[in-house]
Coordinates of C-alpha atoms in Angstrom, one line a residue:
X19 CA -2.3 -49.3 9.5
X20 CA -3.2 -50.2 13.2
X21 CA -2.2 -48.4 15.7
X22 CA -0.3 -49.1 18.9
X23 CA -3.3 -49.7 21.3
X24 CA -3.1 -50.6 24.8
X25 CA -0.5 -49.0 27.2
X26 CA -0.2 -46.2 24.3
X27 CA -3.8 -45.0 24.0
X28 CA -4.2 -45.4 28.2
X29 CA -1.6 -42.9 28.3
X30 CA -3.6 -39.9 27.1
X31 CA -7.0 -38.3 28.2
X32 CA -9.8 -36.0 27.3
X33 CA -8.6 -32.6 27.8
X34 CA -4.8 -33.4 27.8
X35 CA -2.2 -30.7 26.4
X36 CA -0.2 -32.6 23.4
X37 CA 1.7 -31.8 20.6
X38 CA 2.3 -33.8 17.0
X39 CA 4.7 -36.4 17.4
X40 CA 8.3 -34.6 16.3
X41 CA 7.0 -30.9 16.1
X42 CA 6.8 -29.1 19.4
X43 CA 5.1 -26.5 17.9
X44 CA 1.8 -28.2 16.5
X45 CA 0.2 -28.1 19.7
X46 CA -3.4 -29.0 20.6
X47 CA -6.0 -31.0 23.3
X48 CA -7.6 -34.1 23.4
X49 CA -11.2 -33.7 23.1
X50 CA -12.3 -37.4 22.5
X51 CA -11.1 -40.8 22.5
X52 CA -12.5 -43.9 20.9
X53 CA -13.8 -45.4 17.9
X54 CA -14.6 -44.1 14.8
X55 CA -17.9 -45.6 12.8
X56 CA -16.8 -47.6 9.9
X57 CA -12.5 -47.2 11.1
X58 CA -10.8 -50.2 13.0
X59 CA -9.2 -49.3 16.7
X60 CA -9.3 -46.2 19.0
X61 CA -8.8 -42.8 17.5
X62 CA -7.5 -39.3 19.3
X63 CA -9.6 -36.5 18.7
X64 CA -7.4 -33.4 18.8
X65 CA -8.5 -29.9 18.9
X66 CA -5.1 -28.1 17.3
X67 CA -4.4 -24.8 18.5
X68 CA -3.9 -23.6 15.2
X69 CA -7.7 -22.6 13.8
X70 CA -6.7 -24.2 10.4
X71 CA -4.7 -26.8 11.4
X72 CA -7.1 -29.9 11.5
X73 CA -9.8 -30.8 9.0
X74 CA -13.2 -30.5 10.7
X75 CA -15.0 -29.6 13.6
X76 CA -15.1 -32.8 14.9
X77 CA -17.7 -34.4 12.9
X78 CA -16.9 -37.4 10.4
X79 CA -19.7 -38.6 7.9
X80 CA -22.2 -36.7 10.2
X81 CA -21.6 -38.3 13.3
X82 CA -20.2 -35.4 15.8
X83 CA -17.3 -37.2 18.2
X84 CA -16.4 -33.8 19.8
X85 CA -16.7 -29.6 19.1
X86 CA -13.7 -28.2 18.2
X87 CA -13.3 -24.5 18.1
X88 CA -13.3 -23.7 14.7
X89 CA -15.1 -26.0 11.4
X90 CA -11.2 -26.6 10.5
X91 CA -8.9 -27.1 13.6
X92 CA -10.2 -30.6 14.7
X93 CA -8.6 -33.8 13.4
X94 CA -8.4 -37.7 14.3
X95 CA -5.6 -39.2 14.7
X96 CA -3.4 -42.3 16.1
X97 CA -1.9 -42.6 19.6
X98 CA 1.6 -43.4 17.9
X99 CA 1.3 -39.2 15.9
X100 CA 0.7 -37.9 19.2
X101 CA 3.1 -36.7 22.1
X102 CA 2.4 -36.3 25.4
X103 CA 5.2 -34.0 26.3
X104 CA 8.8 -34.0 28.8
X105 CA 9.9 -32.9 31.7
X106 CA 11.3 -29.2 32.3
X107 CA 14.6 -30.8 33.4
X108 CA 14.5 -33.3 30.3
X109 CA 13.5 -29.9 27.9
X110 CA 16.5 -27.9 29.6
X111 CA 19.2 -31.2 29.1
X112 CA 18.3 -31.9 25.8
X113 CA 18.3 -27.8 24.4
X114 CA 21.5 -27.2 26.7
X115 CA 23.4 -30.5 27.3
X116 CA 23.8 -31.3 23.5
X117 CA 24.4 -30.5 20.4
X118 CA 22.8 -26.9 20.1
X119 CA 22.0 -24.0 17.6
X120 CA 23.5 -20.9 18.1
X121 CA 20.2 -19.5 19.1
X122 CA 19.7 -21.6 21.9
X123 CA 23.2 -20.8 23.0
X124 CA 22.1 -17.4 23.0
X125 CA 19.2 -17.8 24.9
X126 CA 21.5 -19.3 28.0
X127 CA 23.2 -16.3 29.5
X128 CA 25.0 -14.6 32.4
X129 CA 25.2 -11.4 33.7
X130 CA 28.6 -9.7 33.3
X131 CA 29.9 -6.7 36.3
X132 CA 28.3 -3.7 34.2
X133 CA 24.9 -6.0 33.9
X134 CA 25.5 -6.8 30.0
X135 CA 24.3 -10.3 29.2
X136 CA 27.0 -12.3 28.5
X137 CA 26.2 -15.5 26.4
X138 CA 27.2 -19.0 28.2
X139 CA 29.5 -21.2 26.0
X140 CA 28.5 -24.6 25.8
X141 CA 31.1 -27.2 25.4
X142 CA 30.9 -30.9 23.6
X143 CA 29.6 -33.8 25.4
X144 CA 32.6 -34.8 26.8
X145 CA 32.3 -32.4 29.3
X146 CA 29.0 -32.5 31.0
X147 CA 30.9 -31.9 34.3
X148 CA 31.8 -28.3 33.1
X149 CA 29.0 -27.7 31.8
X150 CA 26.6 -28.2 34.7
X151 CA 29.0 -25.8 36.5
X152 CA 27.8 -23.2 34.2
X153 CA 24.1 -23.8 34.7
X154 CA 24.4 -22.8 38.1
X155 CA 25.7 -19.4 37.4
X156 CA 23.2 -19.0 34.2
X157 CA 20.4 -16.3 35.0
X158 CA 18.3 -16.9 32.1
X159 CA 17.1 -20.0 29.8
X160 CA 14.6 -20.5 27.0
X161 CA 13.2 -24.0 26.6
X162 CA 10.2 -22.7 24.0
X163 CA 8.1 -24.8 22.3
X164 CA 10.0 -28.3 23.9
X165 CA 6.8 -29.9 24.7
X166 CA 7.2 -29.3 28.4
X167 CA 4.9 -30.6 30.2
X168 CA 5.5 -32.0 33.9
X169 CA 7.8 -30.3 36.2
X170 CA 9.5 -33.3 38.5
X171 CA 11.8 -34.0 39.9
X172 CA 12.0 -30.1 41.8
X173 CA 15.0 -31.2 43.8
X174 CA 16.5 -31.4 41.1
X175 CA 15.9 -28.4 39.5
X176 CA 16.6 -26.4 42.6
X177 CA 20.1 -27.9 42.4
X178 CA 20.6 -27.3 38.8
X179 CA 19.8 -24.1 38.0
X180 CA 20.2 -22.1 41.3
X181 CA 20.5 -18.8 40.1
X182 CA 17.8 -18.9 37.5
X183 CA 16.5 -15.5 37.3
X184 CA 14.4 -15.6 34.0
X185 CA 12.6 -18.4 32.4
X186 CA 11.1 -18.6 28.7
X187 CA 8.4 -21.6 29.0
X188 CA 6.4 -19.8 25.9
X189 CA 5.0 -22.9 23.4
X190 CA 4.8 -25.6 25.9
X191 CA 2.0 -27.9 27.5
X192 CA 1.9 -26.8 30.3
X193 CA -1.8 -25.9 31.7
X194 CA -1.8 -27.1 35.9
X195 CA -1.3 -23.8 38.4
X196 CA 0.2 -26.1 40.8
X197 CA 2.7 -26.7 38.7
X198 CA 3.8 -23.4 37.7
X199 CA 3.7 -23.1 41.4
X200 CA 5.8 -25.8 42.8
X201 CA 8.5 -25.1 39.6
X202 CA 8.4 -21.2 41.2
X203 CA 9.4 -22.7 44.4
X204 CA 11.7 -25.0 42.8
X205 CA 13.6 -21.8 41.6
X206 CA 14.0 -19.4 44.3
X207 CA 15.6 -17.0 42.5
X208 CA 12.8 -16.9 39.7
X209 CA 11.8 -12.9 38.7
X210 CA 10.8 -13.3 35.0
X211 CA 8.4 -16.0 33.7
X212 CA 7.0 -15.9 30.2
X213 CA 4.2 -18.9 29.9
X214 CA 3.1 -17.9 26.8
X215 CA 1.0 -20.1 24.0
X216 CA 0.5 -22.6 27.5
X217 CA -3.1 -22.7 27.6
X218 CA -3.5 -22.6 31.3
X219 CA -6.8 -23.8 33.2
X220 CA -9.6 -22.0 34.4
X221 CA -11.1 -24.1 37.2
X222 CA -9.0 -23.6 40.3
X223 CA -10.5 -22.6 43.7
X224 CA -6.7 -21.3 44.9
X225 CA -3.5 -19.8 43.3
X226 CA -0.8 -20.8 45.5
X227 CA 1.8 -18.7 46.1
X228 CA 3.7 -17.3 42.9
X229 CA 5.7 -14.4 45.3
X230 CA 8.9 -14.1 43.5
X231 CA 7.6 -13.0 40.3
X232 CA 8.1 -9.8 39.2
X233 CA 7.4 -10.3 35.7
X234 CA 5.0 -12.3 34.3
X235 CA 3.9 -13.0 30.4
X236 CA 0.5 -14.7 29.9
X237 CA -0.2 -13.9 26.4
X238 CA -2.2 -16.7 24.3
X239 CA -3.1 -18.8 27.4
X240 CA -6.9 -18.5 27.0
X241 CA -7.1 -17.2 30.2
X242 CA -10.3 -15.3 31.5
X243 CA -10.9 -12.2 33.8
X244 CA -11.3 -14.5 36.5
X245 CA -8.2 -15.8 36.6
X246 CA -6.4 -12.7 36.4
X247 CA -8.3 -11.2 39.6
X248 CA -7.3 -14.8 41.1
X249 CA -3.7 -14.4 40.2
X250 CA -3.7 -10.5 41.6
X251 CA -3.3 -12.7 45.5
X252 CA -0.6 -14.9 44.1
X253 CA 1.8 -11.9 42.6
X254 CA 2.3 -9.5 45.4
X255 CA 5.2 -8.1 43.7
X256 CA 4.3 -8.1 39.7
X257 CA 5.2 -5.1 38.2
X258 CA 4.6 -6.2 34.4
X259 CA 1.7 -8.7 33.3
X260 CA 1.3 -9.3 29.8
X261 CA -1.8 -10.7 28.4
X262 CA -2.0 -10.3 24.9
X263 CA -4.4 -12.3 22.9
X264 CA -7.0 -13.8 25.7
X265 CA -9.7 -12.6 24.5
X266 CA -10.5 -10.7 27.7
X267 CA -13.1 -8.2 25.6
X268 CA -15.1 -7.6 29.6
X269 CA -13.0 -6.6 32.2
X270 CA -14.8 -8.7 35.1
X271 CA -13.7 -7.2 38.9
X272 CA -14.5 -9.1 41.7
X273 CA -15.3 -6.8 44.2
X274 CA -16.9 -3.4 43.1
X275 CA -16.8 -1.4 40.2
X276 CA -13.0 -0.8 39.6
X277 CA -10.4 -4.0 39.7
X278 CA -8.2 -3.7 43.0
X279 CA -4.8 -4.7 44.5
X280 CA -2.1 -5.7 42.3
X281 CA 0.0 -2.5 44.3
X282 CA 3.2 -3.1 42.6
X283 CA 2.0 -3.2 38.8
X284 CA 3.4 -1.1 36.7
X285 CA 3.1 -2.3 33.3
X286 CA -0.4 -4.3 31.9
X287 CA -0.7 -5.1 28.5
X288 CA -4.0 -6.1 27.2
X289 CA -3.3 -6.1 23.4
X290 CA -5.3 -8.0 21.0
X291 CA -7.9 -8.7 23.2
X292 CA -10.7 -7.7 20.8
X293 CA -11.4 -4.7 23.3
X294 CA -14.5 -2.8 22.2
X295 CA -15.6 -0.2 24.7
X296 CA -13.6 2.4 26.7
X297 CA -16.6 1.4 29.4
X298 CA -14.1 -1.7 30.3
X299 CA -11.0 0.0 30.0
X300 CA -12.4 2.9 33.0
X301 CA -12.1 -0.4 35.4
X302 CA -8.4 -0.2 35.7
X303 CA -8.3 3.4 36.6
X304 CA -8.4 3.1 40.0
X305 CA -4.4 1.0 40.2
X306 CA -2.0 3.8 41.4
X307 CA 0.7 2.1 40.5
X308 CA -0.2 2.0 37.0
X309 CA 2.6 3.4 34.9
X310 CA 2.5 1.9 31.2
X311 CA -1.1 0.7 29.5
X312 CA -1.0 -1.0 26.3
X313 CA -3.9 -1.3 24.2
X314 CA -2.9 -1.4 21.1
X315 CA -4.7 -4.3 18.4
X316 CA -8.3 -3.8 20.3
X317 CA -11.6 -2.7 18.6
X318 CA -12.0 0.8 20.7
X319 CA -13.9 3.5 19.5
X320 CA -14.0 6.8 21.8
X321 CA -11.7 7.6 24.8
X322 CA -12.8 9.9 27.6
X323 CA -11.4 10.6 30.7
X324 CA -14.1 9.7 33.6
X325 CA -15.6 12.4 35.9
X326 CA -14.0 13.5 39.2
X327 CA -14.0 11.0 41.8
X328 CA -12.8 12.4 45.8
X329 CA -11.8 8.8 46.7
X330 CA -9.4 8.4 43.5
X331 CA -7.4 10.2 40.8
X332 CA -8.5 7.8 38.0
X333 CA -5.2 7.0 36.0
X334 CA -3.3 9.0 38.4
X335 CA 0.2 7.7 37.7
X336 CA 0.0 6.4 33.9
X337 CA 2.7 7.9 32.0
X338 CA 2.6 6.2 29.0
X339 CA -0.9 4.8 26.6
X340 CA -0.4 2.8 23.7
X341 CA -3.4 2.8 21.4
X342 CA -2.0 1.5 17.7
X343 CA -4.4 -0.2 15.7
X344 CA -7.9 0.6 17.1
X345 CA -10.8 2.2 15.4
X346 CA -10.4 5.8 17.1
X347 CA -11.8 8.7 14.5
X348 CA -12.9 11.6 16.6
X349 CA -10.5 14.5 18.0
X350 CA -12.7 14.8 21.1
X351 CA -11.1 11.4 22.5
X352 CA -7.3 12.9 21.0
X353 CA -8.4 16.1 23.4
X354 CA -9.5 14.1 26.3
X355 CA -6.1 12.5 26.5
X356 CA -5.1 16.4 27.8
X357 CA -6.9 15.2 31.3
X358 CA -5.1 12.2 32.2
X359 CA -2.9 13.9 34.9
X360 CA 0.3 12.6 33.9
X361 CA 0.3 11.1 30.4
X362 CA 3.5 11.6 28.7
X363 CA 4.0 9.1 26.0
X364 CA 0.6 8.0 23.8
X365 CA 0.5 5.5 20.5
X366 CA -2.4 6.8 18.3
X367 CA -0.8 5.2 14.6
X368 CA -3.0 3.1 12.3
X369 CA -6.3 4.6 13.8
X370 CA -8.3 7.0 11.5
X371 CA -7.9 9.9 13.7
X372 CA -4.0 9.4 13.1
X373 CA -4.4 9.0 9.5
X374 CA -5.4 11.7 6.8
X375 CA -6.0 9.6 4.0
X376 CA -9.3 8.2 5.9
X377 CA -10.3 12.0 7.2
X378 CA -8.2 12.1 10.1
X379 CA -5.5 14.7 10.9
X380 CA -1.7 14.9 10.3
X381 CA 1.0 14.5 13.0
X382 CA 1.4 18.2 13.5
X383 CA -2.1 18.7 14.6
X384 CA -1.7 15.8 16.9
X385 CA 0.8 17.4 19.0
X386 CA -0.6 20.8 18.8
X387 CA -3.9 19.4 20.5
X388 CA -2.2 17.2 23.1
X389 CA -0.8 19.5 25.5
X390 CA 1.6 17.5 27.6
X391 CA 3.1 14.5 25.5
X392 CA 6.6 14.0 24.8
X393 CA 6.6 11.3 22.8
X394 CA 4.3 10.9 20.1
X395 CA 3.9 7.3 18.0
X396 CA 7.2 6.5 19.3
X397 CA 9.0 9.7 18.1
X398 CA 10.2 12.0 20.5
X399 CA 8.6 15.8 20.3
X400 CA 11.5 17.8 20.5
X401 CA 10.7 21.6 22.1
X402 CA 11.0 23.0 18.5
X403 CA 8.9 20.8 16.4
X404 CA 6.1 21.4 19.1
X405 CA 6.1 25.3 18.3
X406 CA 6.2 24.7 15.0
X407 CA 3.4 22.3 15.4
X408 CA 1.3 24.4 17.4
X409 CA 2.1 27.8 15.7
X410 CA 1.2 26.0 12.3
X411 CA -2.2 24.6 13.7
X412 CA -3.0 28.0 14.6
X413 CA -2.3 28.9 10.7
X414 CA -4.8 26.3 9.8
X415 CA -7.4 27.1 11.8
X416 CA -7.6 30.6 11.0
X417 CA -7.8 30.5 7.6
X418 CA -10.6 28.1 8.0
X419 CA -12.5 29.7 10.2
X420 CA -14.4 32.8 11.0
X421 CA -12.3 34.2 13.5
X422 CA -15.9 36.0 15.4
X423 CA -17.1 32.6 15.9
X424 CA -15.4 32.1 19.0
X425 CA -17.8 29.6 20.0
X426 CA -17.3 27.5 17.1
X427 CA -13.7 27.5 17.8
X428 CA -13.9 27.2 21.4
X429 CA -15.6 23.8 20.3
X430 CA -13.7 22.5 17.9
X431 CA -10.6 23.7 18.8
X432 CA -10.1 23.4 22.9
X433 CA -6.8 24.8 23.0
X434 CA -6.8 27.7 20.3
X435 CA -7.2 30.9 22.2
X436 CA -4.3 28.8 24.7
X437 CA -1.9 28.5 22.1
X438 CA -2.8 32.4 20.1
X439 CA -1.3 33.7 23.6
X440 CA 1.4 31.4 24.2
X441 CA 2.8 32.0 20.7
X442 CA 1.6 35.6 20.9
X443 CA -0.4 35.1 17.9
X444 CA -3.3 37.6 17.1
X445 CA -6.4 37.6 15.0
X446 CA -4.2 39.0 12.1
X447 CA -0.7 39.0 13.6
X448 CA 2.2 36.9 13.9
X449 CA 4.8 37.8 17.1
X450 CA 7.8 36.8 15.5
X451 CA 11.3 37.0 17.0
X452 CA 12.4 40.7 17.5
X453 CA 10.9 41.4 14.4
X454 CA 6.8 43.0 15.4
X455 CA 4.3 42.0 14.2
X456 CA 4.0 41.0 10.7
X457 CA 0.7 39.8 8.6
X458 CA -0.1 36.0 8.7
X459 CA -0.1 36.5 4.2
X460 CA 3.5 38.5 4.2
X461 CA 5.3 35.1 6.2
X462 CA 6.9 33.8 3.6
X463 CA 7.7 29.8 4.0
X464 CA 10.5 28.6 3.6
X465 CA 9.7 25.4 1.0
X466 CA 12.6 22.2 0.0
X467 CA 11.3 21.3 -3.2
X468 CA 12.8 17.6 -4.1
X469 CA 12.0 15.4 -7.2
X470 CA 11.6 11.7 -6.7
X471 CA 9.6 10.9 -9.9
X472 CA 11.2 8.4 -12.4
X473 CA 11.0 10.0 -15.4
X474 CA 12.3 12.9 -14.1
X475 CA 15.8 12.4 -14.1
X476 CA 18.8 13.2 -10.7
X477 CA 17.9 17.0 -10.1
X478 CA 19.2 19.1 -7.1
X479 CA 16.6 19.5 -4.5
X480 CA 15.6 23.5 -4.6
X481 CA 14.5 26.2 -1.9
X482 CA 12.3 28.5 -2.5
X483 CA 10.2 31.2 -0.3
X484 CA 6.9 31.3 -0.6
X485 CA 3.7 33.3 0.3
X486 CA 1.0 31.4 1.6
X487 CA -1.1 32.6 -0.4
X488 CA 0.0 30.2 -2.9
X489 CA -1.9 26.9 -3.6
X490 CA -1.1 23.5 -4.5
X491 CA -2.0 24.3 -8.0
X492 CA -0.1 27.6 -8.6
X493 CA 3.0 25.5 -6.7
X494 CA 2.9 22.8 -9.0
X495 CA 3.1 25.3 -12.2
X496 CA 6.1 27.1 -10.5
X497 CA 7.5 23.4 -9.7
X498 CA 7.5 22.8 -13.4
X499 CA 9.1 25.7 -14.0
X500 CA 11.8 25.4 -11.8
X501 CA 12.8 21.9 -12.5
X502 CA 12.2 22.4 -16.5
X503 CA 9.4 19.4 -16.1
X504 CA 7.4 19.7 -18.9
X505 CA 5.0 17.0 -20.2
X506 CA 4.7 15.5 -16.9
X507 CA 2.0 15.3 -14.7
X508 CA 2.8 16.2 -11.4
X509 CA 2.0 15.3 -8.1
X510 CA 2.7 16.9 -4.5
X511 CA 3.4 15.4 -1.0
X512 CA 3.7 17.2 1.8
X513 CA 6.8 15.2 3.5
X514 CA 6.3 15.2 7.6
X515 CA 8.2 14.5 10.3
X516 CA 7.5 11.0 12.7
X517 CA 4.9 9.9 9.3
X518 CA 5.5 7.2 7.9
X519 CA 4.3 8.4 4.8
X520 CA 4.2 11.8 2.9
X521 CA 1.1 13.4 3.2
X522 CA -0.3 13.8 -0.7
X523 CA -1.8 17.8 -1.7
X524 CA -4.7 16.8 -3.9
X525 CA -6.7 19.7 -3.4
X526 CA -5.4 22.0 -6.0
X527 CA -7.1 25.2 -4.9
X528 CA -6.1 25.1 -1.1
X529 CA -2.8 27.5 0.4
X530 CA -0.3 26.7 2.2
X531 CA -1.8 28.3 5.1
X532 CA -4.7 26.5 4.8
X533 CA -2.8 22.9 4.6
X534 CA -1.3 24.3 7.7
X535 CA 2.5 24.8 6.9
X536 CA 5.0 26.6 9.2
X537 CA 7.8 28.7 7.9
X538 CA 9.7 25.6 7.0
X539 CA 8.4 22.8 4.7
X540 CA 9.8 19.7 2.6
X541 CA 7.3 19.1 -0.9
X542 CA 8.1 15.9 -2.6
X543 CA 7.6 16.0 -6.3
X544 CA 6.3 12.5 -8.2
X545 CA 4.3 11.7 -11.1
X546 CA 0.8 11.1 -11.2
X547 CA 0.5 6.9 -12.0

């Protein structure tokens, strides 16, 4: 079928932001734009954001037209299944002024007297009159993934939508600075702007002014280093930039070794940027302001905290590091986390360290090693699962080690001897309550026995005290007894508070002091598959 040539094919060029005719969300760039061997009439070449979501890499019966990104995200294709885009003002009439979903309708909103959003009611077409009166009180919109791509007429916008406060351009075709810029100053009262999945460009000598923005979300633009340090002059007052997914692996400063400016950020978010080395990461240590780091999704190995500097206090204000999802496996980077001078709130899940099953150590010997945080993977430490936390770790390391290798320990252990004094622990002594001293073997534990396995019918969970001294295989044979289990293979997990998962006891000849368990404990019994 021939396409619609002329007027139709004029209308696009190489390197323009368009979308599928009829789905917003199919978005891609032209990368070529002319014939095809051995096809009649002009073809698009699209490069589709999506890395699957063409057919080739641009080459058709070995003839290359164009590179796309990936050997499956580039596909040909006729002006007529191609859209160029709309306006901002055309995206926010036809989500708002029609009929809508109750989701759009939540995504308009207003704020009530005790600062609650209050969703806007929209009303039928009948009454557009009343209806434009309420866009000029709304605060926030959403026109995601509307094709947006042009920002004219501003006049009107600044008339429409006076009060505009917070803006959800995510999904749209938008790539010109200027643009963003002039719709910025279109809305004066602009704070939040979330441009994500716009895939903004990189060649632009000057940022103008973006000084209202407080808030501003960049994930998925395929922006580099270059423009961020750019941007750092435009945002005076940013306090949170998000820039997830950029692929910013090298953290490139302008000007010296550390990145500068950006005196009012408080939150930076660099997820999913396929992060490597802590090297990089060291660069951002010198922003005072810097409250909240997320790094969470990234590739890093080690952490350290960098050597003294008189000029700065590296990290000196970050409160809170989020680290989810790397490749961390050594406790020496867990311990280094003790320097940052006021780190309160760290993310270490799905990284071996964090994880037991792949050699790394359980929550309670998390806390016990990081002196200072209050929240842990989310969960709050409260005052008494850190004693019981650190009292236990001391458990554990004792009856693993040699207690005259104090070097050893010293080593392994940075805050041992620390936490023997705080908790008033000796060699061979517990200080417990009012009661003396007592022998680490005579503390009994205090175990919650409770059977989860299928075949072992409803049966009242069971506490029991416990020596120590008793090991996982001993427990098992008294589990049996206890619960009248016979002919069942058993097996043990070690239920923990803020894990996901119970911890499993497959060692049969290890204690309970050796697996490190306070005076209370919960052992879930199941069946071996």
């Amino acid at each position: 079928m021939a396409d619609q040539s002329g007027e139709t094919v004029a209308a696009f060029r190489i390197g323009q932001r368009v979308h599928a005719a009829g789905d917003p969300r199919r978005t891609g760039t032209i990368r070529y734009i002319g014939p095809i061997s051995g096809h009649d009439g002009e073809w698009i070449g699209v490069d589709w954001d999506a890395d699957s979501g063409g057919k080739h890499d641009g080459t058709v019966n070995g003839t290359r037209y164009f590179s796309a990104r990936t050997s499956s995200s580039g596909s040909f294709v006729r002006a007529k299944a191609l859209s160029a885009g709309i306006s901002f003002l055309d995206a926010v009439y036809r989500r708002y002024r029609g009929e809508s979903t109750k989701e759009e309708e939540d995504e308009m909103y207003v704020f009530s007297t005790s600062q609650r959003r209050v969703s806007v009611e929209l009303v039928g077409k009948n009454k557009v009159e009343e209806k434009l009166k309420k866009f000029e009180e709304i605060l926030g919109i959403s026109v995601s993934f509307m094709g947006v791509s042009s920002v004219e007429p501003l006049g009107q916008i600044s008339t429409l939508l006076p009060k505009l406060k917070e803006l959800d351009l995510s999904g749209n075709l938008l790539s010109n600075w200027q643009d963003i810029a002039s719709l910025c100053e279109a809305l004066l009262s602009l704070q939040m702007l979330d441009l994500t999945s716009n895939l903004m460009e990189h060649e632009v000598t000057e940022y103008p002014s973006l000084k209202n923005i407080h808030l501003l979300v960049l994930n998925n633009c395929g922006i580099t280093w270059d423009v961020v340090e750019k941007l750092k002059v435009s945002v005076p007052l940013v306090a949170e930039l998000h820039l997830m997914a950029n692929e910013l692996k090298m953290i490139e400063p302008t000007a010296g070794p550390f990145v500068q400016e950006f005196n009012s950020l408080r939150l930076l978010n660099l997820e999913a940027n396929n992060i490597d080395s802590w090297d990089e990461i060291l660069k951002l240590s010198h922003l005072r302001s810097l409250e909240e780091l997320h790094l969470n999704k990234n590739k890093l190995k080690t952490i350290y905290y960098p050597s003294s500097d008189a000029s700065c206090v590296s990290f000196e204000n970050l409160q809170c590091l989020l680290l989810g999802r790397n490749d961390i496996s050594d406790v020496a980077s867990v311990d280094s986390l003790n320097s940052f001078p006021s780190l309160v709130d760290v993310r270490l899940s799905e990284n071996p360290v964090a994880d037991p099953a792949k050699g790394g150590v359980p929550r309670f010997v998390l806390i016990a090693r990081l002196s200072k945080v209050k929240i842990l993977n989310g969960s709050e430490i409260s005052p008494r699962e850190r004693r019981e936390s650190e009292i236990r770790y001391i458990r554990l390391i004792m009856a693993k080690m040699q207690l005259n290798n104090l070097e050893e320990i010293h080593r392994a252990h940075p805050r041992f001897v620390e936490l023997k004094a705080l908790h008033g622990i000796e060699d061979e002594k517990l200080q417990a309550g009012g009661s003396g001293p007592q022998t680490l073997a005579s503390t009994l534990i205090n175990l919650t026995l409770k059977c989860v396995g299928p075949s072992m019918g409803e049966k009242q969970s069971l506490t029991k005290k416990l020596p120590p001294s008793v090991t996982v295989a001993k427990l098992k044979a008294l589990c049996e007894s206890f619960f009248k289990l016979k002919d069942i293979k058993l097996r043990l997990f070690l239920e923990e508070k803020g894990s996901p998962l119970p911890l499993p006891l497959d060692d049969d000849m290890a204690t309970l002091m050796e697996l490190g368990l306070g005076t209370e404990a919960t052992i879930i019994i199941d069946e071996e598959n």
